[in-house]
mmCIF file of C-alpha atoms in Angstrom:
data_model
loop_
_atom_site.group_PDB
_atom_site.id
_atom_site.type_symbol
_atom_site.label_atom_id
_atom_site.label_comp_id
_atom_site.label_asym_id
_atom_site.label_seq_id
_atom_site.Cartn_x
_atom_site.Cartn_y
_atom_site.Cartn_z
ATOM 1 C CA ASP A 1 153.951 47.422 135.956
ATOM 2 C CA ALA A 2 152.097 44.476 137.890
ATOM 3 C CA GLY A 3 148.231 45.211 136.849
ATOM 4 C CA VAL A 4 145.346 45.446 138.719
ATOM 5 C CA ILE A 5 145.644 43.203 141.780
ATOM 6 C CA GLN A 6 142.480 41.167 143.029
ATOM 7 C CA SER A 7 142.153 39.302 146.034
ATOM 8 C CA PRO A 8 141.022 36.824 146.468
ATOM 9 C CA ARG A 9 140.518 34.772 142.937
ATOM 10 C CA HIS A 10 137.979 32.416 144.332
ATOM 11 C CA GLU A 11 135.835 32.822 147.729
ATOM 12 C CA VAL A 12 133.015 29.845 148.140
ATOM 13 C CA THR A 13 131.184 30.026 151.223
ATOM 14 C CA GLU A 14 127.293 30.216 153.327
ATOM 15 C CA MET A 15 124.670 32.394 153.295
ATOM 16 C CA GLY A 16 124.544 34.911 155.526
ATOM 17 C CA GLN A 17 128.261 35.407 156.441
ATOM 18 C CA GLU A 18 130.509 38.794 155.566
ATOM 19 C CA VAL A 19 133.125 38.612 152.173
ATOM 20 C CA THR A 20 135.057 40.967 151.735
ATOM 21 C CA LEU A 21 136.562 41.592 148.213
ATOM 22 C CA ARG A 22 139.632 43.451 147.929
ATOM 23 C CA CYS A 23 141.153 45.486 145.036
ATOM 24 C CA LYS A 24 144.831 47.323 144.617
ATOM 25 C CA PRO A 25 144.716 49.984 141.754
ATOM 26 C CA ILE A 26 147.822 50.378 138.464
ATOM 27 C CA SER A 27 149.775 52.702 140.372
ATOM 28 C CA GLY A 28 149.043 56.258 139.066
ATOM 29 C CA HIS A 29 145.494 55.130 138.249
ATOM 30 C CA ASN A 30 142.424 57.534 139.647
ATOM 31 C CA SER A 31 139.962 55.900 139.176
ATOM 32 C CA LEU A 32 138.564 52.477 140.059
ATOM 33 C CA PHE A 33 135.616 51.019 138.883
ATOM 34 C CA TRP A 34 133.311 47.552 140.818
ATOM 35 C CA TYR A 35 132.201 45.429 138.259
ATOM 36 C CA ARG A 36 129.285 42.274 138.823
ATOM 37 C CA GLN A 37 129.448 39.946 135.782
ATOM 38 C CA THR A 38 126.340 36.531 135.496
ATOM 39 C CA MET A 39 125.641 35.385 132.840
ATOM 40 C CA MET A 40 122.676 36.153 132.988
ATOM 41 C CA ARG A 41 123.158 40.474 133.486
ATOM 42 C CA GLY A 42 126.406 40.280 132.158
ATOM 43 C CA LEU A 43 128.873 42.618 133.163
ATOM 44 C CA GLU A 44 127.270 45.854 135.899
ATOM 45 C CA LEU A 45 129.026 48.615 136.907
ATOM 46 C CA LEU A 46 128.143 48.842 140.878
ATOM 47 C CA ILE A 47 130.321 51.642 142.036
ATOM 48 C CA TYR A 48 132.947 53.640 141.018
ATOM 49 C CA PHE A 49 135.544 55.754 142.569
ATOM 50 C CA ASN A 50 137.342 59.247 141.564
ATOM 51 C CA ASN A 51 140.683 59.605 143.745
ATOM 52 C CA ASN A 52 139.002 57.976 146.051
ATOM 53 C CA VAL A 53 135.300 59.480 146.225
ATOM 54 C CA PRO A 54 132.350 57.523 145.008
ATOM 55 C CA ILE A 55 130.603 59.552 142.187
ATOM 56 C CA ASP A 56 128.306 57.068 141.273
ATOM 57 C CA ASP A 57 127.021 54.008 142.741
ATOM 58 C CA SER A 58 123.350 53.818 141.529
ATOM 59 C CA GLY A 59 124.296 50.422 140.753
ATOM 60 C CA MET A 60 124.863 48.244 144.166
ATOM 61 C CA PRO A 61 121.933 45.999 144.558
ATOM 62 C CA GLU A 62 120.804 47.363 147.709
ATOM 63 C CA ASP A 63 122.206 48.312 151.725
ATOM 64 C CA ARG A 64 123.971 45.037 151.866
ATOM 65 C CA PHE A 65 126.513 46.547 149.051
ATOM 66 C CA SER A 66 129.153 48.709 150.779
ATOM 67 C CA ALA A 67 132.735 50.058 149.221
ATOM 68 C CA LYS A 68 135.300 52.023 151.038
ATOM 69 C CA MET A 69 138.415 53.803 149.739
ATOM 70 C CA PRO A 70 140.740 54.511 152.066
ATOM 71 C CA ASN A 71 143.178 55.518 149.996
ATOM 72 C CA ALA A 72 144.684 55.143 146.287
ATOM 73 C CA SER A 73 145.870 52.545 146.547
ATOM 74 C CA PHE A 74 143.326 50.260 147.860
ATOM 75 C CA SER A 75 139.909 49.462 147.593
ATOM 76 C CA THR A 76 136.946 46.865 149.080
ATOM 77 C CA LEU A 77 133.638 46.304 147.869
ATOM 78 C CA LYS A 78 132.142 44.389 151.254
ATOM 79 C CA ILE A 79 128.709 42.285 151.329
ATOM 80 C CA GLN A 80 126.991 41.414 154.544
ATOM 81 C CA PRO A 81 125.010 39.043 154.477
ATOM 82 C CA SER A 82 126.030 37.163 151.849
ATOM 83 C CA GLU A 83 123.349 35.605 149.517
ATOM 84 C CA PRO A 84 123.441 32.573 146.491
ATOM 85 C CA ARG A 85 122.158 35.298 144.149
ATOM 86 C CA ASP A 86 124.964 37.342 144.753
ATOM 87 C CA SER A 87 127.019 35.369 143.417
ATOM 88 C CA ALA A 88 129.089 35.673 140.402
ATOM 89 C CA VAL A 89 132.408 37.459 138.708
ATOM 90 C CA TYR A 90 132.928 40.299 140.757
ATOM 91 C CA PHE A 91 136.129 42.472 138.730
ATOM 92 C CA CYS A 92 137.766 45.895 139.601
ATOM 93 C CA ALA A 93 139.317 47.831 137.092
ATOM 94 C CA THR A 94 140.776 51.521 137.012
ATOM 95 C CA ALA A 95 141.828 54.008 134.213
ATOM 96 C CA ARG A 96 143.338 57.278 134.996
ATOM 97 C CA THR A 97 141.659 60.603 134.714
ATOM 98 C CA GLY A 98 142.936 63.613 132.940
ATOM 99 C CA GLY A 99 142.836 64.469 129.023
ATOM 100 C CA PRO A 100 140.297 62.439 127.055
ATOM 101 C CA ASN A 101 138.469 58.788 127.489
ATOM 102 C CA GLN A 102 141.364 56.807 128.859
ATOM 103 C CA PRO A 103 140.868 53.056 129.184
ATOM 104 C CA GLN A 104 139.667 50.957 131.575
ATOM 105 C CA HIS A 105 142.313 48.067 132.895
ATOM 106 C CA PHE A 106 140.166 45.035 134.978
ATOM 107 C CA GLY A 107 142.011 42.505 137.162
ATOM 108 C CA ASP A 108 141.126 39.174 137.122
ATOM 109 C CA GLY A 109 138.684 39.075 139.157
ATOM 110 C CA THR A 110 136.811 36.893 141.716
ATOM 111 C CA ARG A 111 134.843 34.341 141.786
ATOM 112 C CA LEU A 112 131.889 34.497 144.616
ATOM 113 C CA SER A 113 130.146 31.294 145.462
ATOM 114 C CA ILE A 114 127.723 31.918 148.286
ATOM 115 C CA LEU A 115 125.931 28.638 149.707
ATOM 116 C CA GLY B 1 120.117 56.463 130.948
ATOM 117 C CA GLU B 2 122.750 54.896 128.498
ATOM 118 C CA ASN B 3 121.708 51.884 126.805
ATOM 119 C CA VAL B 4 123.962 50.136 125.305
ATOM 120 C CA GLU B 5 122.400 46.687 123.056
ATOM 121 C CA GLN B 6 124.585 44.532 121.033
ATOM 122 C CA HIS B 7 124.330 41.723 118.344
ATOM 123 C CA PRO B 8 124.758 39.009 117.781
ATOM 124 C CA SER B 9 125.237 36.962 120.213
ATOM 125 C CA THR B 10 126.755 34.198 119.189
ATOM 126 C CA LEU B 11 128.824 34.219 116.060
ATOM 127 C CA SER B 12 130.912 31.385 114.455
ATOM 128 C CA VAL B 13 132.856 32.072 111.742
ATOM 129 C CA GLN B 14 135.264 29.822 109.349
ATOM 130 C CA GLU B 15 138.638 30.242 110.064
ATOM 131 C CA GLY B 16 140.946 32.382 107.843
ATOM 132 C CA ASP B 17 136.811 34.112 106.765
ATOM 133 C CA SER B 18 136.130 37.433 108.539
ATOM 134 C CA ALA B 19 133.206 38.453 111.797
ATOM 135 C CA VAL B 20 131.830 41.432 112.058
ATOM 136 C CA ILE B 21 130.061 42.322 115.425
ATOM 137 C CA LYS B 22 127.576 46.065 115.873
ATOM 138 C CA CYS B 23 126.587 47.685 118.684
ATOM 139 C CA THR B 24 123.838 50.153 118.735
ATOM 140 C CA TYR B 25 123.510 52.950 121.975
ATOM 141 C CA SER B 26 121.123 55.426 122.735
ATOM 142 C CA ASP B 27 123.456 57.839 124.353
ATOM 143 C CA SER B 28 124.176 60.880 121.538
ATOM 144 C CA ALA B 29 126.984 62.343 123.897
ATOM 145 C CA SER B 30 128.501 59.370 124.204
ATOM 146 C CA ASN B 31 131.995 60.046 122.613
ATOM 147 C CA TYR B 32 134.474 56.843 123.731
ATOM 148 C CA PHE B 33 133.554 53.562 122.542
ATOM 149 C CA PRO B 34 136.032 50.648 123.491
ATOM 150 C CA TRP B 35 135.722 46.746 122.778
ATOM 151 C CA TYR B 36 136.822 44.118 124.909
ATOM 152 C CA LYS B 37 137.899 40.024 124.346
ATOM 153 C CA GLN B 38 137.256 38.087 126.981
ATOM 154 C CA GLU B 39 138.465 34.898 126.732
ATOM 155 C CA LEU B 40 137.485 31.882 129.110
ATOM 156 C CA GLY B 41 137.794 32.743 133.025
ATOM 157 C CA LYS B 42 139.724 35.169 132.553
ATOM 158 C CA ARG B 43 139.675 39.377 132.306
ATOM 159 C CA PRO B 44 137.636 41.230 129.497
ATOM 160 C CA GLN B 45 141.153 42.756 128.349
ATOM 161 C CA LEU B 46 140.698 46.426 125.211
ATOM 162 C CA ILE B 47 142.018 45.187 122.423
ATOM 163 C CA ILE B 48 140.880 48.216 120.779
ATOM 164 C CA ASP B 49 138.968 51.676 121.254
ATOM 165 C CA ILE B 50 137.548 55.208 118.995
ATOM 166 C CA ARG B 51 136.435 58.041 120.115
ATOM 167 C CA SER B 52 133.815 60.003 118.568
ATOM 168 C CA ASN B 53 136.255 62.395 116.404
ATOM 169 C CA VAL B 54 136.991 59.578 114.440
ATOM 170 C CA GLY B 55 134.787 57.499 111.582
ATOM 171 C CA GLU B 56 137.192 54.747 111.201
ATOM 172 C CA LYS B 57 140.249 52.773 113.730
ATOM 173 C CA LYS B 58 142.031 49.853 112.734
ATOM 174 C CA ASP B 59 145.358 48.068 114.357
ATOM 175 C CA GLN B 60 145.907 44.922 112.160
ATOM 176 C CA ARG B 61 143.273 42.614 111.393
ATOM 177 C CA ILE B 62 141.266 44.024 114.015
ATOM 178 C CA ALA B 63 138.803 48.022 112.592
ATOM 179 C CA VAL B 64 136.333 49.854 114.758
ATOM 180 C CA THR B 65 133.914 51.273 112.142
ATOM 181 C CA LEU B 66 131.533 54.513 114.420
ATOM 182 C CA ASN B 67 128.110 56.052 112.675
ATOM 183 C CA LYS B 68 127.778 58.953 115.517
ATOM 184 C CA THR B 69 124.087 59.939 113.317
ATOM 185 C CA ALA B 70 123.398 56.356 113.528
ATOM 186 C CA LYS B 71 124.575 56.032 116.568
ATOM 187 C CA HIS B 72 126.618 52.254 116.350
ATOM 188 C CA PHE B 73 130.178 51.737 115.837
ATOM 189 C CA SER B 74 131.259 47.744 114.867
ATOM 190 C CA LEU B 75 134.163 45.790 115.213
ATOM 191 C CA HIS B 76 135.214 43.978 112.184
ATOM 192 C CA ILE B 77 137.848 41.300 112.843
ATOM 193 C CA THR B 78 139.263 40.250 108.786
ATOM 194 C CA GLU B 79 140.978 36.826 108.553
ATOM 195 C CA THR B 80 140.509 34.898 111.385
ATOM 196 C CA GLN B 81 142.290 32.655 113.623
ATOM 197 C CA PRO B 82 141.101 29.630 116.580
ATOM 198 C CA GLU B 83 142.737 32.372 119.263
ATOM 199 C CA ASP B 84 139.425 34.947 118.370
ATOM 200 C CA SER B 85 137.462 32.528 119.570
ATOM 201 C CA ALA B 86 136.077 34.814 122.945
ATOM 202 C CA VAL B 87 133.464 36.412 123.805
ATOM 203 C CA TYR B 88 133.787 39.706 123.202
ATOM 204 C CA PHE B 89 131.696 43.086 124.708
ATOM 205 C CA CYS B 90 131.643 47.320 122.949
ATOM 206 C CA ALA B 91 131.104 49.893 125.525
ATOM 207 C CA ALA B 92 129.883 53.371 125.319
ATOM 208 C CA ASN B 93 130.552 56.238 127.923
ATOM 209 C CA PRO B 94 127.061 57.994 128.514
ATOM 210 C CA ARG B 95 127.226 61.643 128.970
ATOM 211 C CA GLY B 96 130.028 61.368 127.141
ATOM 212 C CA GLN B 97 132.024 61.539 130.580
ATOM 213 C CA GLY B 98 135.284 60.142 129.812
ATOM 214 C CA ALA B 99 136.680 56.668 130.846
ATOM 215 C CA GLN B 100 134.939 57.699 134.164
ATOM 216 C CA LYS B 101 131.834 55.200 133.882
ATOM 217 C CA LEU B 102 130.870 52.631 130.418
ATOM 218 C CA VAL B 103 127.659 50.610 130.093
ATOM 219 C CA PHE B 104 128.692 47.121 128.661
ATOM 220 C CA GLY B 105 126.638 45.018 125.550
ATOM 221 C CA GLN B 106 125.755 41.453 126.540
ATOM 222 C CA GLY B 107 128.601 40.048 124.493
ATOM 223 C CA THR B 108 128.681 37.824 121.901
ATOM 224 C CA ARG B 109 130.467 34.440 121.678
ATOM 225 C CA LEU B 110 132.705 34.266 118.772
ATOM 226 C CA THR B 111 134.005 30.428 117.944
ATOM 227 C CA ILE B 112 136.546 30.075 114.575
ATOM 228 C CA ASN B 113 136.395 26.746 113.420
ATOM 229 C CA PRO B 114 139.070 25.324 112.245
#
């Protein structure tokens, strides 16, 4: 089991640029979650998908953020245009659904720095 | 919505002593309470979880207790070791939705002093 795979691991870019973060879920996991982690705000859920369908995007901070899951093997989180306050570690986590309370498994994260 | 409060924010204990981290939640419909450990620069990793039909669960040196009436749950680590040093997060699922959405506490930085 390769685990949840995120890319890139690190991203440094200038403000105003478009940033795309990628996530490959564990095979067979049909729920996918995007989180943002900062010292000030902790671990925040941005959006989650069930069976490739966005279920709850209430945590997406503003229209500059968008997420897609075109198929069961891939999801992207896009920030356009990026701002310095978007600097954070972004985690993708996945879980099985069906049956009670399946735990979420996190990827290694993308450390994003916006200059 | 669900609100999860975690205390203390930092905890320092001597190696071999016990550590206790406490969380409270607001949504009485929550029924799943996982705990994650995050080492510096690493991803959060699930260490133990408990469901609302159980009051206590133990896995070697780690145990979790749940009081549904009071809406609080706690993580207990016994015989602490240096490798237990990390940030620990509790979480709860709002509206009893299974693993589909978790609200996390703010984290506890645990330091084990040799």
